Amino acid sequence: MKFALRPQLHGHDTFAAFAEAHAVSARDLIFTQRILQETFMQDSPAQVLFYDDFCDGEPTDIAVDRMLAAVRGLDFDRLIAIGGGSILDSAKVLALDSDADVAGLFAAGVQPGRKAGLILIPTTCGTGCEVTCVSVFDFPSIGSKIGKAFDAGFADHAVLIDEFLSKIPYHVFATSSADALVHAMEIYLAPKANAYTDMFCMTAIRSILQGYMRIVRHGREVIQQDAKSYLTASNMAGIALANILAGGVHAIAMHFGSAHHVPHGEATRLFLPSVFKIYYRKAPEGKIADIAQVITEVLDLPRDGTNPFDALDALLAQVVPTKRLRDYGMADTDADRYATKVIETQQRLLVNNYVALSNADIAGVYTELM
């Protein structure tokens, strides 16, 4: 058993409070979106690099190569990345001490050091990547997303700022928080999970489900009241993710998200219920029973044999609605081909499944959601 928490964790109510506490100066480079800088950081003395200038969606290897070229021409002591998972994942690579492009950095055995301090600040409540060392990019040339862990990718400081959730669009909140839920549920069931990851995962699962129930009962206005809880739950799931990788839900979502340009959190939410129903059918007496019990308690389900993962599916449909796969552009004939691609490209994740998913299982998930 091995467990580590590498970055120091900090919490602040506002960006201004963070900037004062960490003495942000002209020797810092803030890497963020233009709208975030204009809304929260206009008075900052730091240099600024805008993600929007290179990419208008999730990062590809080509876009990150352009970011690397820009960063290598700047002089700074600390890189402060502020944004969603795409920005934070990109920043981990931008801070590396290397002249290689993304393809070179993702080559087997390549582990450069870091050339600058690194502070990661999330503006969503889902990826938890402020505490992980993994960068995930889309590689259009192979038609899939690939992730790699960099030893130097861990931030020096991970900072949670409540203010950043004050302007979050509902769809971004919903899909990012659902991704945190997926992280916690998958890692709780992972073969290498331990007592420490279990503690963080179960706390995150319960907290997010309680928040969703409050949305159903009281409306979306409670999200701001619960901002700190969502940020903390996401961070806890991220801490678990830094120690144990996710599994089949992410593997299936990685390929689908790449093929149809679906944001990561939306893609993982799509496949969560179907995959967990397979797990529950195949091995209901294992650790999945603990998750089933939490769902039963938080959703106040009757003790009449109701499948808790059917109830979870119904809850997610209310809080994080999605579309059928055909509405994203998938064809009925794609299921088998997609399943084969997942098996070929996502073994890094599939080895962490609760129970094995066959090619037929994965194709069945795609078919069910068509």
CSV table of C-alpha atoms in Angstrom, one decimal:
chain,number,residue,atom,x,y,z
A,1,MET,CA,0.0,0.0,0.0
A,2,LYS,CA,1.2,3.5,-0.9
A,3,PHE,CA,-0.4,6.9,-0.4
A,4,ALA,CA,0.8,10.4,-0.9
A,5,LEU,CA,-0.5,14.0,-0.9
A,6,ARG,CA,2.1,16.0,-2.8
A,7,PRO,CA,0.9,19.6,-3.1
A,8,GLN,CA,0.3,21.8,-0.1
A,9,LEU,CA,-3.4,22.6,0.1
A,10,HIS,CA,-4.8,26.2,0.7
A,11,GLY,CA,-8.2,27.7,0.7
A,12,HIS,CA,-9.3,31.3,0.2
A,13,ASP,CA,-12.6,33.1,-0.2
A,14,THR,CA,-11.3,35.3,-3.1
A,15,PHE,CA,-8.6,35.6,-5.6
A,16,ALA,CA,-7.5,38.9,-3.9
A,17,ALA,CA,-6.9,37.0,-0.7
A,18,PHE,CA,-4.9,34.3,-2.5
A,19,ALA,CA,-2.8,36.9,-4.3
A,20,GLU,CA,-1.9,38.7,-1.0
A,21,ALA,CA,-1.2,35.5,0.8
A,22,HIS,CA,1.1,34.2,-2.0
A,23,ALA,CA,2.7,37.5,-2.8
A,24,VAL,CA,1.7,37.4,-6.5
A,25,SER,CA,4.1,39.7,-8.5
A,26,ALA,CA,5.4,40.5,-12.0
A,27,ARG,CA,7.7,37.5,-11.7
A,28,ASP,CA,4.6,35.2,-11.9
A,29,LEU,CA,2.9,34.0,-15.0
A,30,ILE,CA,-0.9,33.5,-14.7
A,31,PHE,CA,-2.2,31.0,-17.3
A,32,THR,CA,-6.0,31.3,-17.6
A,33,GLN,CA,-8.9,32.2,-19.7
A,34,ARG,CA,-9.5,35.8,-20.8
A,35,ILE,CA,-13.0,35.9,-19.1
A,36,LEU,CA,-11.6,34.7,-15.8
A,37,GLN,CA,-8.8,37.3,-15.9
A,38,GLU,CA,-11.2,40.1,-16.8
A,39,THR,CA,-13.7,39.1,-14.0
A,40,PHE,CA,-11.4,38.3,-11.1
A,41,MET,CA,-7.8,39.3,-11.8
A,42,GLN,CA,-7.6,42.7,-13.5
A,43,ASP,CA,-5.6,44.3,-10.7
A,44,SER,CA,-3.0,41.5,-10.6
A,45,PRO,CA,0.6,42.6,-11.4
A,46,ALA,CA,1.4,39.1,-12.9
A,47,GLN,CA,2.2,38.4,-16.5
A,48,VAL,CA,-0.7,36.7,-18.3
A,49,LEU,CA,-1.0,34.0,-20.9
A,50,PHE,CA,-4.4,33.1,-22.3
A,51,TYR,CA,-5.5,29.5,-23.0
A,52,ASP,CA,-8.1,30.9,-25.4
A,53,ASP,CA,-5.3,32.1,-27.7
A,54,PHE,CA,-4.3,28.6,-28.4
A,55,CYS,CA,-7.4,26.4,-28.0
A,56,ASP,CA,-11.2,26.9,-27.9
A,57,GLY,CA,-12.0,23.5,-26.4
A,58,GLU,CA,-10.2,20.6,-24.7
A,59,PRO,CA,-6.4,20.5,-25.4
A,60,THR,CA,-4.9,18.6,-28.3
A,61,ASP,CA,-1.2,17.8,-28.6
A,62,ILE,CA,-1.0,20.3,-31.5
A,63,ALA,CA,-2.5,23.2,-29.4
A,64,VAL,CA,-0.2,22.4,-26.4
A,65,ASP,CA,2.8,22.4,-28.7
A,66,ARG,CA,1.9,26.0,-29.6
A,67,MET,CA,1.5,26.8,-25.8
A,68,LEU,CA,5.0,25.4,-25.2
A,69,ALA,CA,6.5,27.6,-27.9
A,70,ALA,CA,5.0,30.7,-26.3
A,71,VAL,CA,5.9,29.8,-22.7
A,72,ARG,CA,9.5,29.0,-23.7
A,73,GLY,CA,9.9,32.7,-24.8
A,74,LEU,CA,8.8,34.1,-21.4
A,75,ASP,CA,10.8,34.8,-18.2
A,76,PHE,CA,9.0,33.9,-14.9
A,77,ASP,CA,9.5,32.3,-11.6
A,78,ARG,CA,6.1,30.7,-11.0
A,79,LEU,CA,3.4,29.4,-13.2
A,80,ILE,CA,0.0,30.0,-11.7
A,81,ALA,CA,-2.7,28.1,-13.6
A,82,ILE,CA,-6.3,29.1,-13.0
A,83,GLY,CA,-9.1,27.3,-14.8
A,84,GLY,CA,-10.8,24.0,-15.5
A,85,GLY,CA,-9.0,20.7,-16.1
A,86,SER,CA,-7.9,21.6,-19.6
A,87,ILE,CA,-5.9,24.5,-18.3
A,88,LEU,CA,-4.5,22.7,-15.3
A,89,ASP,CA,-3.5,19.7,-17.3
A,90,SER,CA,-1.7,21.9,-19.9
A,91,ALA,CA,0.1,23.9,-17.2
A,92,LYS,CA,1.7,20.7,-15.8
A,93,VAL,CA,3.4,20.3,-19.1
A,94,LEU,CA,4.2,24.0,-19.6
A,95,ALA,CA,6.2,24.0,-16.3
A,96,LEU,CA,8.4,21.1,-17.3
A,97,ASP,CA,12.1,21.7,-18.0
A,98,SER,CA,12.3,20.3,-21.6
A,99,ASP,CA,12.6,21.4,-25.2
A,100,ALA,CA,10.5,18.5,-26.4
A,101,ASP,CA,7.1,18.7,-28.0
A,102,VAL,CA,4.1,16.9,-26.6
A,103,ALA,CA,4.8,13.7,-28.6
A,104,GLY,CA,8.4,13.7,-27.2
A,105,LEU,CA,7.2,14.3,-23.6
A,106,PHE,CA,4.6,11.5,-23.9
A,107,ALA,CA,7.2,9.0,-25.1
A,108,ALA,CA,7.9,6.1,-22.8
A,109,GLY,CA,10.4,6.8,-20.0
A,110,VAL,CA,10.5,10.6,-20.6
A,111,GLN,CA,10.3,12.4,-17.2
A,112,PRO,CA,11.8,15.9,-17.2
A,113,GLY,CA,12.2,18.0,-14.2
A,114,ARG,CA,10.4,21.3,-13.6
A,115,LYS,CA,11.8,24.7,-14.6
A,116,ALA,CA,9.5,26.9,-12.5
A,117,GLY,CA,7.2,26.9,-9.4
A,118,LEU,CA,3.7,25.6,-10.1
A,119,ILE,CA,0.4,26.7,-8.4
A,120,LEU,CA,-2.8,25.1,-9.6
A,121,ILE,CA,-6.2,26.7,-8.9
A,122,PRO,CA,-9.4,25.0,-10.2
A,123,THR,CA,-12.4,27.0,-11.3
A,124,THR,CA,-14.7,24.0,-11.6
A,125,CYS,CA,-15.6,21.3,-9.1
A,126,GLY,CA,-14.7,18.1,-10.9
A,127,THR,CA,-11.4,17.1,-12.2
A,128,GLY,CA,-9.4,17.3,-9.0
A,129,CYS,CA,-6.3,17.6,-11.2
A,130,GLU,CA,-4.9,20.4,-9.0
A,131,VAL,CA,-3.6,17.6,-6.8
A,132,THR,CA,-2.7,15.1,-9.5
A,133,CYS,CA,0.4,14.8,-11.8
A,134,VAL,CA,-1.5,13.5,-14.9
A,135,SER,CA,-2.0,15.5,-18.1
A,136,VAL,CA,-4.6,14.2,-20.6
A,137,PHE,CA,-4.6,15.5,-24.1
A,138,ASP,CA,-6.5,14.6,-27.3
A,139,PHE,CA,-4.3,13.1,-30.0
A,140,PRO,CA,-6.3,13.5,-33.3
A,141,SER,CA,-3.8,11.5,-35.2
A,142,ILE,CA,-4.8,8.4,-33.3
A,143,GLY,CA,-8.4,9.3,-32.6
A,144,SER,CA,-8.2,9.1,-28.8
A,145,LYS,CA,-7.3,10.9,-25.6
A,146,ILE,CA,-4.1,9.8,-23.8
A,147,GLY,CA,-3.0,10.6,-20.3
A,148,LYS,CA,0.5,10.5,-18.8
A,149,ALA,CA,1.7,11.0,-15.3
A,150,PHE,CA,4.7,13.3,-14.9
A,151,ASP,CA,6.7,13.0,-11.6
A,152,ALA,CA,7.3,16.8,-11.8
A,153,GLY,CA,3.7,17.5,-12.7
A,154,PHE,CA,2.6,17.8,-9.1
A,155,ALA,CA,2.0,21.4,-8.1
A,156,ASP,CA,3.8,23.0,-5.2
A,157,HIS,CA,0.5,24.4,-4.1
A,158,ALA,CA,-3.1,23.5,-4.8
A,159,VAL,CA,-5.5,26.4,-4.0
A,160,LEU,CA,-9.3,26.3,-3.6
A,161,ILE,CA,-11.0,29.6,-4.1
A,162,ASP,CA,-14.7,29.8,-3.4
A,163,GLU,CA,-15.2,32.9,-5.5
A,164,PHE,CA,-14.5,31.1,-8.7
A,165,LEU,CA,-17.7,29.1,-8.5
A,166,SER,CA,-19.8,32.3,-8.3
A,167,LYS,CA,-19.8,32.7,-12.1
A,168,ILE,CA,-19.7,29.1,-13.2
A,169,PRO,CA,-22.4,28.2,-15.9
A,170,TYR,CA,-24.8,25.5,-14.6
A,171,HIS,CA,-23.8,23.0,-17.3
A,172,VAL,CA,-20.1,23.3,-16.4
A,173,PHE,CA,-20.9,22.9,-12.7
A,174,ALA,CA,-23.1,19.9,-13.3
A,175,THR,CA,-20.7,18.0,-15.6
A,176,SER,CA,-17.6,18.8,-13.6
A,177,SER,CA,-19.2,17.8,-10.3
A,178,ALA,CA,-20.4,14.6,-11.9
A,179,ASP,CA,-16.8,13.9,-13.0
A,180,ALA,CA,-15.7,14.2,-9.4
A,181,LEU,CA,-18.5,11.7,-8.5
A,182,VAL,CA,-17.2,9.3,-11.1
A,183,HIS,CA,-13.6,9.6,-9.8
A,184,ALA,CA,-14.7,8.8,-6.3
A,185,MET,CA,-16.9,5.9,-7.3
A,186,GLU,CA,-14.4,4.3,-9.6
A,187,ILE,CA,-11.4,4.6,-7.3
A,188,TYR,CA,-13.3,3.3,-4.3
A,189,LEU,CA,-13.8,0.1,-6.3
A,190,ALA,CA,-10.3,-0.1,-7.9
A,191,PRO,CA,-8.3,-3.2,-7.0
A,192,LYS,CA,-5.4,-1.2,-5.5
A,193,ALA,CA,-7.7,1.1,-3.4
A,194,ASN,CA,-6.7,1.3,0.3
A,195,ALA,CA,-8.1,2.6,3.5
A,196,TYR,CA,-6.9,6.2,2.8
A,197,THR,CA,-8.3,6.4,-0.7
A,198,ASP,CA,-11.5,4.8,0.5
A,199,MET,CA,-11.9,7.5,3.1
A,200,PHE,CA,-11.6,10.3,0.6
A,201,CYS,CA,-13.8,8.6,-2.0
A,202,MET,CA,-16.6,7.8,0.3
A,203,THR,CA,-16.7,11.3,1.8
A,204,ALA,CA,-16.8,12.8,-1.7
A,205,ILE,CA,-19.5,10.4,-2.9
A,206,ARG,CA,-21.8,11.2,0.0
A,207,SER,CA,-21.2,15.0,-0.2
A,208,ILE,CA,-21.9,15.2,-3.9
A,209,LEU,CA,-25.0,13.1,-3.7
A,210,GLN,CA,-26.3,15.2,-0.8
A,211,GLY,CA,-25.6,18.3,-2.8
A,212,TYR,CA,-27.5,16.9,-5.8
A,213,MET,CA,-30.5,16.1,-3.6
A,214,ARG,CA,-30.5,19.7,-2.3
A,215,ILE,CA,-30.6,20.9,-5.9
A,216,VAL,CA,-33.6,18.6,-6.6
A,217,ARG,CA,-35.5,19.7,-3.5
A,218,HIS,CA,-34.6,23.4,-3.4
A,219,GLY,CA,-33.4,24.5,-6.9
A,220,ARG,CA,-30.1,25.6,-8.4
A,221,GLU,CA,-29.7,28.6,-6.1
A,222,VAL,CA,-28.3,26.3,-3.4
A,223,ILE,CA,-25.2,25.6,-5.5
A,224,GLN,CA,-23.5,28.8,-4.3
A,225,GLN,CA,-24.4,28.0,-0.7
A,226,ASP,CA,-22.7,24.6,-1.2
A,227,ALA,CA,-19.7,25.8,-3.2
A,228,LYS,CA,-17.1,25.0,-0.5
A,229,SER,CA,-18.6,21.5,-0.1
A,230,TYR,CA,-18.4,20.8,-3.9
A,231,LEU,CA,-14.8,22.2,-4.1
A,232,THR,CA,-13.7,20.0,-1.1
A,233,ALA,CA,-15.4,16.9,-2.5
A,234,SER,CA,-13.8,17.4,-5.9
A,235,ASN,CA,-10.4,17.9,-4.2
A,236,MET,CA,-10.9,14.8,-2.1
A,237,ALA,CA,-11.7,12.7,-5.2
A,238,GLY,CA,-8.6,14.2,-6.8
A,239,ILE,CA,-6.4,13.2,-3.9
A,240,ALA,CA,-7.6,9.6,-4.4
A,241,LEU,CA,-7.0,10.0,-8.2
A,242,ALA,CA,-3.5,11.1,-7.5
A,243,ASN,CA,-2.9,7.7,-5.9
A,244,ILE,CA,-5.1,5.3,-7.8
A,245,LEU,CA,-6.2,5.7,-11.4
A,246,ALA,CA,-9.8,5.6,-12.5
A,247,GLY,CA,-11.3,2.7,-14.5
A,248,GLY,CA,-13.7,1.6,-17.1
A,249,VAL,CA,-16.1,4.6,-17.1
A,250,HIS,CA,-13.1,6.9,-17.9
A,251,ALA,CA,-11.8,4.4,-20.5
A,252,ILE,CA,-15.0,4.3,-22.4
A,253,ALA,CA,-15.5,8.1,-22.1
A,254,MET,CA,-12.0,8.9,-23.3
A,255,HIS,CA,-12.6,7.4,-26.7
A,256,PHE,CA,-16.1,8.7,-27.1
A,257,GLY,CA,-15.1,12.2,-25.9
A,258,SER,CA,-12.3,12.3,-28.5
A,259,ALA,CA,-14.4,11.0,-31.3
A,260,HIS,CA,-17.3,13.4,-30.8
A,261,HIS,CA,-15.6,16.4,-29.1
A,262,VAL,CA,-17.6,15.9,-25.9
A,263,PRO,CA,-16.2,17.7,-22.8
A,264,HIS,CA,-14.6,15.3,-20.4
A,265,GLY,CA,-17.0,15.6,-17.4
A,266,GLU,CA,-20.1,15.3,-19.7
A,267,ALA,CA,-18.6,12.1,-21.3
A,268,THR,CA,-17.8,10.4,-17.9
A,269,ARG,CA,-21.3,11.3,-16.6
A,270,LEU,CA,-22.8,9.7,-19.7
A,271,PHE,CA,-21.3,6.3,-19.0
A,272,LEU,CA,-21.3,6.1,-15.2
A,273,PRO,CA,-24.7,4.5,-14.6
A,274,SER,CA,-24.4,1.9,-17.3
A,275,VAL,CA,-21.0,0.7,-16.3
A,276,PHE,CA,-21.9,0.5,-12.6
A,277,LYS,CA,-25.1,-1.4,-13.4
A,278,ILE,CA,-22.8,-4.0,-15.1
A,279,TYR,CA,-20.6,-4.1,-12.0
A,280,TYR,CA,-23.5,-4.4,-9.6
A,281,ARG,CA,-25.0,-7.3,-11.7
A,282,LYS,CA,-21.7,-9.1,-11.8
A,283,ALA,CA,-20.4,-8.7,-8.2
A,284,PRO,CA,-23.1,-7.2,-6.0
A,285,GLU,CA,-21.6,-8.5,-2.8
A,286,GLY,CA,-18.2,-6.8,-3.1
A,287,LYS,CA,-17.2,-3.2,-2.3
A,288,ILE,CA,-19.9,-1.9,-4.6
A,289,ALA,CA,-22.4,-2.8,-1.9
A,290,ASP,CA,-20.9,0.1,0.2
A,291,ILE,CA,-21.7,2.6,-2.6
A,292,ALA,CA,-25.1,1.1,-3.0
A,293,GLN,CA,-25.8,1.6,0.7
A,294,VAL,CA,-24.7,5.3,0.5
A,295,ILE,CA,-27.0,5.9,-2.5
A,296,THR,CA,-29.9,4.2,-0.7
A,297,GLU,CA,-29.4,6.3,2.4
A,298,VAL,CA,-28.8,9.7,0.8
A,299,LEU,CA,-31.6,9.2,-1.8
A,300,ASP,CA,-33.9,7.8,0.9
A,301,LEU,CA,-34.8,4.8,-1.2
A,302,PRO,CA,-37.3,2.2,-0.2
A,303,ARG,CA,-35.9,-1.1,1.1
A,304,ASP,CA,-37.9,-3.1,-1.5
A,305,GLY,CA,-35.2,-4.3,-3.8
A,306,THR,CA,-34.9,-1.0,-5.8
A,307,ASN,CA,-31.7,-1.1,-7.7
A,308,PRO,CA,-29.7,1.9,-6.3
A,309,PHE,CA,-27.9,2.4,-9.6
A,310,ASP,CA,-31.2,2.8,-11.4
A,311,ALA,CA,-32.1,5.5,-8.8
A,312,LEU,CA,-28.7,7.1,-9.3
A,313,ASP,CA,-29.4,7.2,-13.0
A,314,ALA,CA,-32.7,9.0,-12.4
A,315,LEU,CA,-31.1,11.5,-10.1
A,316,LEU,CA,-28.3,12.3,-12.6
A,317,ALA,CA,-31.0,12.7,-15.3
A,318,GLN,CA,-32.5,15.5,-13.2
A,319,VAL,CA,-29.2,17.3,-12.2
A,320,VAL,CA,-26.9,16.5,-15.1
A,321,PRO,CA,-29.0,15.8,-18.1
A,322,THR,CA,-27.3,14.5,-21.3
A,323,LYS,CA,-28.3,13.3,-24.7
A,324,ARG,CA,-28.5,9.9,-26.4
A,325,LEU,CA,-25.2,8.9,-28.1
A,326,ARG,CA,-26.7,9.2,-31.6
A,327,ASP,CA,-27.4,12.9,-30.8
A,328,TYR,CA,-23.7,13.4,-30.4
A,329,GLY,CA,-23.1,11.9,-33.8
A,330,MET,CA,-22.5,8.2,-33.0
A,331,ALA,CA,-23.9,5.6,-35.4
A,332,ASP,CA,-25.5,2.3,-34.5
A,333,THR,CA,-22.7,0.5,-36.3
A,334,ASP,CA,-20.0,2.2,-34.3
A,335,ALA,CA,-20.4,0.3,-31.1
A,336,ASP,CA,-18.2,-2.7,-31.8
A,337,ARG,CA,-15.5,-0.5,-33.4
A,338,TYR,CA,-15.5,1.9,-30.5
A,339,ALA,CA,-15.2,-1.0,-28.0
A,340,THR,CA,-12.2,-2.4,-29.9
A,341,LYS,CA,-10.6,1.0,-29.8
A,342,VAL,CA,-11.1,1.3,-26.1
A,343,ILE,CA,-9.5,-2.1,-25.5
A,344,GLU,CA,-6.6,-1.1,-27.7
A,345,THR,CA,-5.9,2.4,-26.3
A,346,GLN,CA,-7.1,2.5,-22.7
A,347,GLN,CA,-5.4,-0.4,-20.9
A,348,ARG,CA,-3.9,2.1,-18.5
A,349,LEU,CA,-7.4,2.6,-17.1
A,350,LEU,CA,-9.1,-0.8,-17.8
A,351,VAL,CA,-6.7,-2.6,-15.5
A,352,ASN,CA,-8.4,-0.7,-12.6
A,353,ASN,CA,-11.9,-2.0,-13.3
A,354,TYR,CA,-13.9,-3.4,-10.4
A,355,VAL,CA,-14.6,-6.5,-12.5
A,356,ALA,CA,-13.4,-7.1,-16.0
A,357,LEU,CA,-15.3,-5.5,-18.9
A,358,SER,CA,-15.2,-7.6,-22.1
A,359,ASN,CA,-15.4,-6.2,-25.6
A,360,ALA,CA,-19.0,-7.2,-25.6
A,361,ASP,CA,-19.7,-5.4,-22.3
A,362,ILE,CA,-18.2,-2.2,-23.6
A,363,ALA,CA,-20.1,-2.4,-26.9
A,364,GLY,CA,-23.3,-3.1,-25.0
A,365,VAL,CA,-22.8,0.1,-23.0
A,366,TYR,CA,-22.5,2.1,-26.2
A,367,THR,CA,-25.6,0.3,-27.7
A,368,GLU,CA,-27.7,0.8,-24.6
A,369,LEU,CA,-27.1,4.6,-24.7
A,370,MET,CA,-27.8,5.0,-28.4
